């Protein structure tokens, strides 16, 4: 186990710069999730950590040692690939023991360590199978097993769950988190799925267009997103954004183009009359008198909660209620945003106010 | 009551005729579709082959149908040292050329699989020896190996390495080596391009995984590339061996089996005896004698292909 320091790392492919100076401190034993839309540079960053690509500038150190020019195999890291990259011509046991075999470990040692990893992951009965004979979830576990066997300083994990069906994904999510709690190996995990990030991470790094938008504990990001991108990316369904102008007429509020009034707890100083983006999460709407009048467009009951898509003026919003609601498309309802949990973002820069 | 029901059922579900069942049955349908191709193959492949084998049991000559003479042709060949020389030549030619074609082809394929400038152009250039008609390239080689005007001899002489021209096609062993080289030159593109196609199906992430697992370049080849390539190697080498073993054009255009039969392959000897000398039966016997060797080559690759369990079976056995 080791800490990892990524300092001002840049990466260009030819003239195109993919990473524009990224710094991430990762503590020993931490589970860090790099999350962002596709093309944001998160996989590139992981490949730089693994040594599969060369850094253009900046430094990466693992366990206090700068590894910029250290060959991948000397970095003492293990990587789980998105497509698992299992060797199709080797049995599960051979796949898992391959790195030990290359290192010249004795047969008995290889067998012992493969057995131990297999028992952690419940793969004992599959050791003599070939990857083709395994289901998606089993292959995923073998890929994890191959990483565990090596007992590396750092696990690098690249979108490991994206090839699994929805139910298995949830199960493997739990399994991986449990595994991390047991092994306590520093882990860097890349995903585009913010739910995976929220549920698994000690620390989330939200990336967008080659820069880090925000870094922090999952709930901090959820409660205090630093900008409109993070606010919209973290949380599902996404936060609602309503455009309007700040007004102070007795109490502070944001007035939309259609004249609806969105309540504010306090008036941001010197902002009166300015264009602004009002952010409110779906679960922070209440139904009741004195709210915004909205037309119901779609009602989506999931059993545990009810999602309502409604139109306020010309802007669509999503609201979620824990209680069952007996509304139908076309109904008029009154939605009341909770002023204490509303977010304000600058119209031009998207920054939090 | 039940009798009435019986009759009614048989009335509504009339037994279809045999013909209509044969027309609609899926297994039979496949046979109908295969029939034209099968007839074609029987007529133009199986029948001539059988005819050739039959011919080898007769004393047929040109323009004279022969009589059945049993194994007499083969007995004759058994004591014929030229026939045995041709067997030796064919085996030498096939084994040496195939091994070198495989090695060079694999090396080229690995090279072409890398990222490099002008990759597409280089790949198509590699195919040129394969595209040129055999006789044309044979004539080109004929000039290259010419006893007076050979460019190789000339170059070596200019460099001061030899005093006299090398008699490439006039000396037995030189002629064998020269022909093997020409055959390799022609055969390498096929091996290289086919293996390249195989290499491109290997996922790059396997190499990355192996790199992270600590494999050196050689170990990546030994433990990842080579085992994944074995199925296609088996196929391409089977074809390569078959083509080399039955080679005729190159030899005939360059040496006609000479000097003193030193480069006679079974195919050229069969042509010489059967067509030029007109002893059809004997020529057919030589050609038929190639069949066991070819079958052996096919069997080896067949069993080579079968053993790879990891390719088969999506199912959980």
XYZ file of C-alpha atoms in Angstrom, chain A residues 73 87 90 94 97-105 110 150, chain B residues 209-216 218-220 222-224:
29
model
C 6.131 -3.423 -14.377
C -5.840 -14.153 -21.500
C -5.175 -19.579 -20.056
C -3.113 -19.423 -14.991
C -0.876 -16.621 -11.484
C 0.639 -15.191 -14.674
C 2.375 -12.235 -13.048
C 3.815 -14.460 -10.318
C 5.012 -16.943 -12.922
C 6.796 -14.131 -14.796
C 8.399 -13.014 -11.568
C 9.765 -16.515 -11.143
C 7.756 -17.478 -8.085
C 1.784 -19.407 -7.035
C -0.020 -9.601 -6.958
C -2.228 -6.339 -19.152
C 0.827 -8.480 -19.826
C 3.080 -5.431 -19.587
C 1.614 -4.575 -16.210
C 1.958 -8.199 -15.188
C 5.669 -7.714 -15.769
C 6.192 -9.402 -19.133
C 9.129 -8.423 -21.324
C 9.806 -11.615 -25.611
C 7.517 -12.927 -22.882
C 4.581 -11.022 -24.370
C 5.840 -16.160 -26.031
C 2.847 -16.175 -23.668
C 0.295 -13.938 -25.391
